Amino acid sequence: MTASTQFWTHARLTGLLLFLVTLTHMAGFQIANSFAVPGNFAATGLKIAQNEGLYRLALLSYGVSSIFSVALAVTFALWLAPISRLGAGLVLGWRLFEAISSTVAWAIRFALVDNQTQPNLLGTPGAEALHRVLRDVSNAAFDLGAIGLALATLIGFFILFQARSLPRLLSAIAILGAMLILVSSVVTLGWPATDIPSSIAFAVTLLSNLVIGLWLLVRGDRSSEAKVLAQQA
């Protein structure tokens, strides 16, 4: 397989995995969020108990997203390597950090299901206190994962922006979303009580990832500069 063919293949695989990671993440988020009753532990637990299978499916969807993120980290790095080996290494590292952090967060969420739905020796107040502590740990892991995602996205799509491997508008939107996620996640991690809206940041990033994933899956990387770099490598 020639360098240019590998470049094309890695771009398309990155597009496929980016689309799958984003889709499974969005599905899990929307389903899990539909069970949440803000500030009411008992009501949330009751809703989960009434349809526990669907709730566990949502958590599983997040887990699948994290697994796909590992493969995405590898293909994204392989795609970027002919352009910037340093950048590819940083993207790989931050993407793997994001996948590990997210997996830890969702493992804690899985463990909390029984705490919400089953009788607990601690009683309702104790179960609620335990839930609050573990949920705070889970949220911190999510914030760390989001920071890793943002840094990987900033580095990766800045490289693609310079190389014109994608339409520059798509790269710019991805960079903007990553900057918003980075700021909101750092603030939330450092000051948990801060009520900073992060939904817009994630919406911009997730929607742009869907579009970019489809673009790469269909078009691949056809930029002349990228092909020259790949052939030289």
PDB file of C-alpha atoms in Angstrom:
ATOM      1  CA  MET A   1       0.000   0.000   0.000  1.00  0.00           C
ATOM      2  CA  THR A   2       1.487   3.372  -1.033  1.00  0.00           C
ATOM      3  CA  ALA A   3       1.787   6.300   1.365  1.00  0.00           C
ATOM      4  CA  SER A   4      -0.933   8.243  -0.444  1.00  0.00           C
ATOM      5  CA  THR A   5      -3.287   5.236  -0.322  1.00  0.00           C
ATOM      6  CA  GLN A   6      -2.633   4.820   3.411  1.00  0.00           C
ATOM      7  CA  PHE A   7      -3.338   8.517   3.893  1.00  0.00           C
ATOM      8  CA  TRP A   8      -6.670   8.134   2.107  1.00  0.00           C
ATOM      9  CA  THR A   9      -7.578   5.014   4.113  1.00  0.00           C
ATOM     10  CA  HIS A  10      -6.712   6.536   7.490  1.00  0.00           C
ATOM     11  CA  ALA A  11      -8.783   9.626   6.670  1.00  0.00           C
ATOM     12  CA  ARG A  12     -11.843   7.551   5.818  1.00  0.00           C
ATOM     13  CA  LEU A  13     -11.442   5.308   8.887  1.00  0.00           C
ATOM     14  CA  THR A  14     -11.142   8.432  11.026  1.00  0.00           C
ATOM     15  CA  GLY A  15     -14.361   9.740   9.493  1.00  0.00           C
ATOM     16  CA  LEU A  16     -16.211   6.476  10.145  1.00  0.00           C
ATOM     17  CA  LEU A  17     -15.046   6.248  13.764  1.00  0.00           C
ATOM     18  CA  LEU A  18     -15.669   9.943  14.408  1.00  0.00           C
ATOM     19  CA  PHE A  19     -19.237   9.481  13.198  1.00  0.00           C
ATOM     20  CA  LEU A  20     -19.779   6.333  15.315  1.00  0.00           C
ATOM     21  CA  VAL A  21     -18.217   7.837  18.463  1.00  0.00           C
ATOM     22  CA  THR A  22     -20.349  10.962  18.171  1.00  0.00           C
ATOM     23  CA  LEU A  23     -23.547   9.064  17.393  1.00  0.00           C
ATOM     24  CA  THR A  24     -23.216   6.612  20.298  1.00  0.00           C
ATOM     25  CA  HIS A  25     -22.263   9.424  22.677  1.00  0.00           C
ATOM     26  CA  MET A  26     -25.259  11.536  21.666  1.00  0.00           C
ATOM     27  CA  ALA A  27     -27.635   8.556  21.941  1.00  0.00           C
ATOM     28  CA  GLY A  28     -26.387   7.652  25.414  1.00  0.00           C
ATOM     29  CA  PHE A  29     -26.523  11.251  26.606  1.00  0.00           C
ATOM     30  CA  GLN A  30     -30.060  11.901  25.388  1.00  0.00           C
ATOM     31  CA  ILE A  31     -31.471   8.667  26.836  1.00  0.00           C
ATOM     32  CA  ALA A  32     -29.687   8.946  30.214  1.00  0.00           C
ATOM     33  CA  ASN A  33     -30.668  12.604  30.578  1.00  0.00           C
ATOM     34  CA  SER A  34     -34.349  11.764  30.079  1.00  0.00           C
ATOM     35  CA  PHE A  35     -34.274   9.868  33.406  1.00  0.00           C
ATOM     36  CA  ALA A  36     -32.805  12.711  35.465  1.00  0.00           C
ATOM     37  CA  VAL A  37     -35.057  14.680  37.812  1.00  0.00           C
ATOM     38  CA  PRO A  38     -32.813  17.562  38.964  1.00  0.00           C
ATOM     39  CA  GLY A  39     -32.456  17.732  42.736  1.00  0.00           C
ATOM     40  CA  ASN A  40     -34.728  14.733  43.397  1.00  0.00           C
ATOM     41  CA  PHE A  41     -32.800  11.508  44.082  1.00  0.00           C
ATOM     42  CA  ALA A  42     -35.908   9.446  44.841  1.00  0.00           C
ATOM     43  CA  ALA A  43     -37.776  10.490  41.701  1.00  0.00           C
ATOM     44  CA  THR A  44     -34.742   9.809  39.518  1.00  0.00           C
ATOM     45  CA  GLY A  45     -34.297   6.371  41.094  1.00  0.00           C
ATOM     46  CA  LEU A  46     -37.976   5.575  40.553  1.00  0.00           C
ATOM     47  CA  LYS A  47     -37.780   6.498  36.867  1.00  0.00           C
ATOM     48  CA  ILE A  48     -34.677   4.334  36.439  1.00  0.00           C
ATOM     49  CA  ALA A  49     -36.297   1.404  38.281  1.00  0.00           C
ATOM     50  CA  GLN A  50     -39.343   1.617  36.000  1.00  0.00           C
ATOM     51  CA  ASN A  51     -37.203   1.214  32.896  1.00  0.00           C
ATOM     52  CA  GLU A  52     -33.816   0.006  34.116  1.00  0.00           C
ATOM     53  CA  GLY A  53     -33.032  -1.846  30.892  1.00  0.00           C
ATOM     54  CA  LEU A  54     -33.236   1.318  28.799  1.00  0.00           C
ATOM     55  CA  TYR A  55     -31.107   3.245  31.300  1.00  0.00           C
ATOM     56  CA  ARG A  56     -28.425   0.548  31.262  1.00  0.00           C
ATOM     57  CA  LEU A  57     -28.565   0.587  27.458  1.00  0.00           C
ATOM     58  CA  ALA A  58     -27.816   4.317  27.555  1.00  0.00           C
ATOM     59  CA  LEU A  59     -24.794   3.724  29.791  1.00  0.00           C
ATOM     60  CA  LEU A  60     -23.679   0.901  27.506  1.00  0.00           C
ATOM     61  CA  SER A  61     -23.916   3.285  24.553  1.00  0.00           C
ATOM     62  CA  TYR A  62     -21.498   5.599  26.361  1.00  0.00           C
ATOM     63  CA  GLY A  63     -19.207   2.644  27.006  1.00  0.00           C
ATOM     64  CA  VAL A  64     -19.202   1.719  23.313  1.00  0.00           C
ATOM     65  CA  SER A  65     -18.399   5.343  22.509  1.00  0.00           C
ATOM     66  CA  SER A  66     -15.335   5.159  24.771  1.00  0.00           C
ATOM     67  CA  ILE A  67     -14.155   1.929  23.095  1.00  0.00           C
ATOM     68  CA  PHE A  68     -14.543   3.458  19.643  1.00  0.00           C
ATOM     69  CA  SER A  69     -12.605   6.493  20.922  1.00  0.00           C
ATOM     70  CA  VAL A  70      -9.504   4.321  21.374  1.00  0.00           C
ATOM     71  CA  ALA A  71      -9.637   3.198  17.733  1.00  0.00           C
ATOM     72  CA  LEU A  72     -10.360   6.791  16.685  1.00  0.00           C
ATOM     73  CA  ALA A  73      -7.275   7.988  18.570  1.00  0.00           C
ATOM     74  CA  VAL A  74      -5.108   5.543  16.610  1.00  0.00           C
ATOM     75  CA  THR A  75      -6.537   6.232  13.134  1.00  0.00           C
ATOM     76  CA  PHE A  76      -6.551  10.007  13.695  1.00  0.00           C
ATOM     77  CA  ALA A  77      -2.880   9.892  14.740  1.00  0.00           C
ATOM     78  CA  LEU A  78      -1.955   7.722  11.742  1.00  0.00           C
ATOM     79  CA  TRP A  79      -3.715  10.178   9.444  1.00  0.00           C
ATOM     80  CA  LEU A  80      -1.912  13.179  10.947  1.00  0.00           C
ATOM     81  CA  ALA A  81       1.526  11.525  11.235  1.00  0.00           C
ATOM     82  CA  PRO A  82       2.693  12.322   7.658  1.00  0.00           C
ATOM     83  CA  ILE A  83       1.860  15.995   8.264  1.00  0.00           C
ATOM     84  CA  SER A  84       3.113  16.353  11.857  1.00  0.00           C
ATOM     85  CA  ARG A  85       4.481  13.505  13.932  1.00  0.00           C
ATOM     86  CA  LEU A  86       4.519  15.634  17.073  1.00  0.00           C
ATOM     87  CA  GLY A  87       0.930  16.702  16.527  1.00  0.00           C
ATOM     88  CA  ALA A  88      -0.118  13.105  15.848  1.00  0.00           C
ATOM     89  CA  GLY A  89       1.508  11.970  19.099  1.00  0.00           C
ATOM     90  CA  LEU A  90      -0.231  14.699  21.106  1.00  0.00           C
ATOM     91  CA  VAL A  91      -3.604  13.885  19.543  1.00  0.00           C
ATOM     92  CA  LEU A  92      -3.109  10.181  20.280  1.00  0.00           C
ATOM     93  CA  GLY A  93      -2.162  10.880  23.899  1.00  0.00           C
ATOM     94  CA  TRP A  94      -5.025  13.268  24.653  1.00  0.00           C
ATOM     95  CA  ARG A  95      -7.579  11.079  22.884  1.00  0.00           C
ATOM     96  CA  LEU A  96      -6.500   8.037  24.899  1.00  0.00           C
ATOM     97  CA  PHE A  97      -6.649  10.135  28.072  1.00  0.00           C
ATOM     98  CA  GLU A  98     -10.206  11.136  27.139  1.00  0.00           C
ATOM     99  CA  ALA A  99     -11.216   7.512  26.497  1.00  0.00           C
ATOM    100  CA  ILE A 100      -9.799   6.328  29.841  1.00  0.00           C
ATOM    101  CA  SER A 101     -11.407   9.169  31.814  1.00  0.00           C
ATOM    102  CA  SER A 102     -14.784   8.602  30.172  1.00  0.00           C
ATOM    103  CA  THR A 103     -14.611   4.856  30.814  1.00  0.00           C
ATOM    104  CA  VAL A 104     -13.934   5.474  34.527  1.00  0.00           C
ATOM    105  CA  ALA A 105     -16.839   7.921  34.674  1.00  0.00           C
ATOM    106  CA  TRP A 106     -19.298   5.505  33.094  1.00  0.00           C
ATOM    107  CA  ALA A 107     -18.092   2.590  35.212  1.00  0.00           C
ATOM    108  CA  ILE A 108     -19.039   4.665  38.263  1.00  0.00           C
ATOM    109  CA  ARG A 109     -22.432   5.452  36.710  1.00  0.00           C
ATOM    110  CA  PHE A 110     -23.059   1.732  36.174  1.00  0.00           C
ATOM    111  CA  ALA A 111     -22.193   1.074  39.811  1.00  0.00           C
ATOM    112  CA  LEU A 112     -24.673   3.751  40.895  1.00  0.00           C
ATOM    113  CA  VAL A 113     -27.654   2.089  39.213  1.00  0.00           C
ATOM    114  CA  ASP A 114     -28.157  -0.457  42.028  1.00  0.00           C
ATOM    115  CA  ASN A 115     -27.644   2.292  44.596  1.00  0.00           C
ATOM    116  CA  GLN A 116     -30.589   4.141  43.080  1.00  0.00           C
ATOM    117  CA  THR A 117     -32.932   1.246  42.455  1.00  0.00           C
ATOM    118  CA  GLN A 118     -32.278  -1.353  45.197  1.00  0.00           C
ATOM    119  CA  PRO A 119     -32.872  -1.267  48.981  1.00  0.00           C
ATOM    120  CA  ASN A 120     -29.755   0.036  50.697  1.00  0.00           C
ATOM    121  CA  LEU A 121     -28.433  -0.691  54.203  1.00  0.00           C
ATOM    122  CA  LEU A 122     -27.499   2.966  54.456  1.00  0.00           C
ATOM    123  CA  GLY A 123     -31.131   4.001  54.113  1.00  0.00           C
ATOM    124  CA  THR A 124     -32.384   6.664  51.718  1.00  0.00           C
ATOM    125  CA  PRO A 125     -30.317   9.555  53.199  1.00  0.00           C
ATOM    126  CA  GLY A 126     -27.135   7.435  53.211  1.00  0.00           C
ATOM    127  CA  ALA A 127     -27.743   6.143  49.685  1.00  0.00           C
ATOM    128  CA  GLU A 128     -28.311   9.703  48.497  1.00  0.00           C
ATOM    129  CA  ALA A 129     -25.103  10.923  50.175  1.00  0.00           C
ATOM    130  CA  LEU A 130     -23.086   8.057  48.632  1.00  0.00           C
ATOM    131  CA  HIS A 131     -24.642   8.790  45.265  1.00  0.00           C
ATOM    132  CA  ARG A 132     -23.707  12.464  45.539  1.00  0.00           C
ATOM    133  CA  VAL A 133     -20.058  11.692  46.331  1.00  0.00           C
ATOM    134  CA  LEU A 134     -19.639   9.116  43.559  1.00  0.00           C
ATOM    135  CA  ARG A 135     -21.490  11.301  41.099  1.00  0.00           C
ATOM    136  CA  ASP A 136     -19.104  14.187  41.876  1.00  0.00           C
ATOM    137  CA  VAL A 137     -16.166  11.853  41.174  1.00  0.00           C
ATOM    138  CA  SER A 138     -17.832  10.731  37.954  1.00  0.00           C
ATOM    139  CA  ASN A 139     -18.471  14.330  36.892  1.00  0.00           C
ATOM    140  CA  ALA A 140     -14.814  15.204  37.566  1.00  0.00           C
ATOM    141  CA  ALA A 141     -13.745  12.280  35.368  1.00  0.00           C
ATOM    142  CA  PHE A 142     -16.095  13.533  32.657  1.00  0.00           C
ATOM    143  CA  ASP A 143     -14.619  17.023  32.890  1.00  0.00           C
ATOM    144  CA  LEU A 144     -11.085  15.625  32.608  1.00  0.00           C
ATOM    145  CA  GLY A 145     -12.151  13.578  29.603  1.00  0.00           C
ATOM    146  CA  ALA A 146     -13.741  16.648  28.015  1.00  0.00           C
ATOM    147  CA  ILE A 147     -10.479  18.572  28.506  1.00  0.00           C
ATOM    148  CA  GLY A 148      -8.582  15.756  26.783  1.00  0.00           C
ATOM    149  CA  LEU A 149     -11.111  15.762  23.945  1.00  0.00           C
ATOM    150  CA  ALA A 150     -10.842  19.532  23.560  1.00  0.00           C
ATOM    151  CA  LEU A 151      -7.040  19.540  23.451  1.00  0.00           C
ATOM    152  CA  ALA A 152      -6.916  16.666  20.956  1.00  0.00           C
ATOM    153  CA  THR A 153      -9.489  18.429  18.778  1.00  0.00           C
ATOM    154  CA  LEU A 154      -7.673  21.777  18.931  1.00  0.00           C
ATOM    155  CA  ILE A 155      -4.328  20.244  17.968  1.00  0.00           C
ATOM    156  CA  GLY A 156      -5.679  17.857  15.336  1.00  0.00           C
ATOM    157  CA  PHE A 157      -7.973  20.233  13.532  1.00  0.00           C
ATOM    158  CA  PHE A 158      -5.450  23.085  13.636  1.00  0.00           C
ATOM    159  CA  ILE A 159      -3.076  20.802  11.749  1.00  0.00           C
ATOM    160  CA  LEU A 160      -5.846  19.881   9.290  1.00  0.00           C
ATOM    161  CA  PHE A 161      -6.755  23.557   8.929  1.00  0.00           C
ATOM    162  CA  GLN A 162      -3.193  24.413   7.952  1.00  0.00           C
ATOM    163  CA  ALA A 163      -2.875  21.449   5.586  1.00  0.00           C
ATOM    164  CA  ARG A 164      -6.301  22.129   4.028  1.00  0.00           C
ATOM    165  CA  SER A 165      -7.129  18.455   4.470  1.00  0.00           C
ATOM    166  CA  LEU A 166     -10.731  19.516   5.168  1.00  0.00           C
ATOM    167  CA  PRO A 167     -12.777  22.510   4.085  1.00  0.00           C
ATOM    168  CA  ARG A 168     -11.383  25.216   6.360  1.00  0.00           C
ATOM    169  CA  LEU A 169     -14.870  26.159   7.572  1.00  0.00           C
ATOM    170  CA  LEU A 170     -15.373  22.657   9.025  1.00  0.00           C
ATOM    171  CA  SER A 171     -11.966  22.738  10.729  1.00  0.00           C
ATOM    172  CA  ALA A 172     -12.672  26.214  12.120  1.00  0.00           C
ATOM    173  CA  ILE A 173     -16.049  25.155  13.564  1.00  0.00           C
ATOM    174  CA  ALA A 174     -14.433  22.114  15.213  1.00  0.00           C
ATOM    175  CA  ILE A 175     -11.720  24.346  16.710  1.00  0.00           C
ATOM    176  CA  LEU A 176     -14.329  26.823  18.001  1.00  0.00           C
ATOM    177  CA  GLY A 177     -16.344  24.058  19.665  1.00  0.00           C
ATOM    178  CA  ALA A 178     -13.180  22.618  21.248  1.00  0.00           C
ATOM    179  CA  MET A 179     -12.220  26.016  22.680  1.00  0.00           C
ATOM    180  CA  LEU A 180     -15.674  26.409  24.222  1.00  0.00           C
ATOM    181  CA  ILE A 181     -15.530  22.890  25.710  1.00  0.00           C
ATOM    182  CA  LEU A 182     -12.041  23.509  27.105  1.00  0.00           C
ATOM    183  CA  VAL A 183     -13.081  26.720  28.861  1.00  0.00           C
ATOM    184  CA  SER A 184     -16.366  25.342  30.241  1.00  0.00           C
ATOM    185  CA  SER A 185     -14.763  22.070  31.415  1.00  0.00           C
ATOM    186  CA  VAL A 186     -11.856  23.806  33.180  1.00  0.00           C
ATOM    187  CA  VAL A 187     -14.274  26.170  34.939  1.00  0.00           C
ATOM    188  CA  THR A 188     -16.617  23.323  35.936  1.00  0.00           C
ATOM    189  CA  LEU A 189     -13.730  21.180  37.197  1.00  0.00           C
ATOM    190  CA  GLY A 190     -12.151  23.989  39.202  1.00  0.00           C
ATOM    191  CA  TRP A 191     -15.347  25.566  40.447  1.00  0.00           C
ATOM    192  CA  PRO A 192     -18.074  22.849  40.496  1.00  0.00           C
ATOM    193  CA  ALA A 193     -20.668  25.210  41.942  1.00  0.00           C
ATOM    194  CA  THR A 194     -20.395  27.492  38.912  1.00  0.00           C
ATOM    195  CA  ASP A 195     -23.493  27.200  36.768  1.00  0.00           C
ATOM    196  CA  ILE A 196     -21.805  27.610  33.397  1.00  0.00           C
ATOM    197  CA  PRO A 197     -23.797  26.393  30.382  1.00  0.00           C
ATOM    198  CA  SER A 198     -21.767  23.842  28.412  1.00  0.00           C
ATOM    199  CA  SER A 199     -24.552  22.424  26.245  1.00  0.00           C
ATOM    200  CA  ILE A 200     -23.879  24.910  23.424  1.00  0.00           C
ATOM    201  CA  ALA A 201     -20.174  24.029  23.361  1.00  0.00           C
ATOM    202  CA  PHE A 202     -20.869  20.296  23.186  1.00  0.00           C
ATOM    203  CA  ALA A 203     -23.654  20.801  20.620  1.00  0.00           C
ATOM    204  CA  VAL A 204     -21.281  22.701  18.302  1.00  0.00           C
ATOM    205  CA  THR A 205     -18.582  20.042  18.656  1.00  0.00           C
ATOM    206  CA  LEU A 206     -20.859  17.007  18.335  1.00  0.00           C
ATOM    207  CA  LEU A 207     -22.749  18.331  15.319  1.00  0.00           C
ATOM    208  CA  SER A 208     -19.539  19.411  13.579  1.00  0.00           C
ATOM    209  CA  ASN A 209     -18.053  15.961  14.294  1.00  0.00           C
ATOM    210  CA  LEU A 210     -21.036  14.288  12.642  1.00  0.00           C
ATOM    211  CA  VAL A 211     -20.660  16.457   9.539  1.00  0.00           C
ATOM    212  CA  ILE A 212     -16.867  16.030   9.424  1.00  0.00           C
ATOM    213  CA  GLY A 213     -17.194  12.275   9.950  1.00  0.00           C
ATOM    214  CA  LEU A 214     -19.589  11.954   7.027  1.00  0.00           C
ATOM    215  CA  TRP A 215     -17.425  14.228   4.869  1.00  0.00           C
ATOM    216  CA  LEU A 216     -14.321  12.123   5.482  1.00  0.00           C
ATOM    217  CA  LEU A 217     -16.206   8.874   5.020  1.00  0.00           C
ATOM    218  CA  VAL A 218     -17.450   9.968   1.606  1.00  0.00           C
ATOM    219  CA  ARG A 219     -14.635  12.203   0.369  1.00  0.00           C
ATOM    220  CA  GLY A 220     -11.569  11.130   2.337  1.00  0.00           C
ATOM    221  CA  ASP A 221      -8.553  13.445   2.298  1.00  0.00           C
ATOM    222  CA  ARG A 222      -8.048  14.728  -1.218  1.00  0.00           C
ATOM    223  CA  SER A 223      -6.038  17.862  -0.545  1.00  0.00           C
ATOM    224  CA  SER A 224      -3.059  18.258  -2.839  1.00  0.00           C
ATOM    225  CA  GLU A 225      -0.814  19.421   0.007  1.00  0.00           C
ATOM    226  CA  ALA A 226      -1.695  16.393   2.122  1.00  0.00           C
ATOM    227  CA  LYS A 227      -1.011  13.998  -0.749  1.00  0.00           C
ATOM    228  CA  VAL A 228       2.380  15.553  -1.411  1.00  0.00           C
ATOM    229  CA  LEU A 229       3.293  15.275   2.277  1.00  0.00           C
ATOM    230  CA  ALA A 230       2.153  11.654   2.365  1.00  0.00           C
ATOM    231  CA  GLN A 231       4.150  10.777  -0.736  1.00  0.00           C
ATOM    232  CA  GLN A 232       7.257  12.484   0.651  1.00  0.00           C
ATOM    233  CA  ALA A 233       6.866  10.510   3.885  1.00  0.00           C
TER     234      ALA A 233
END
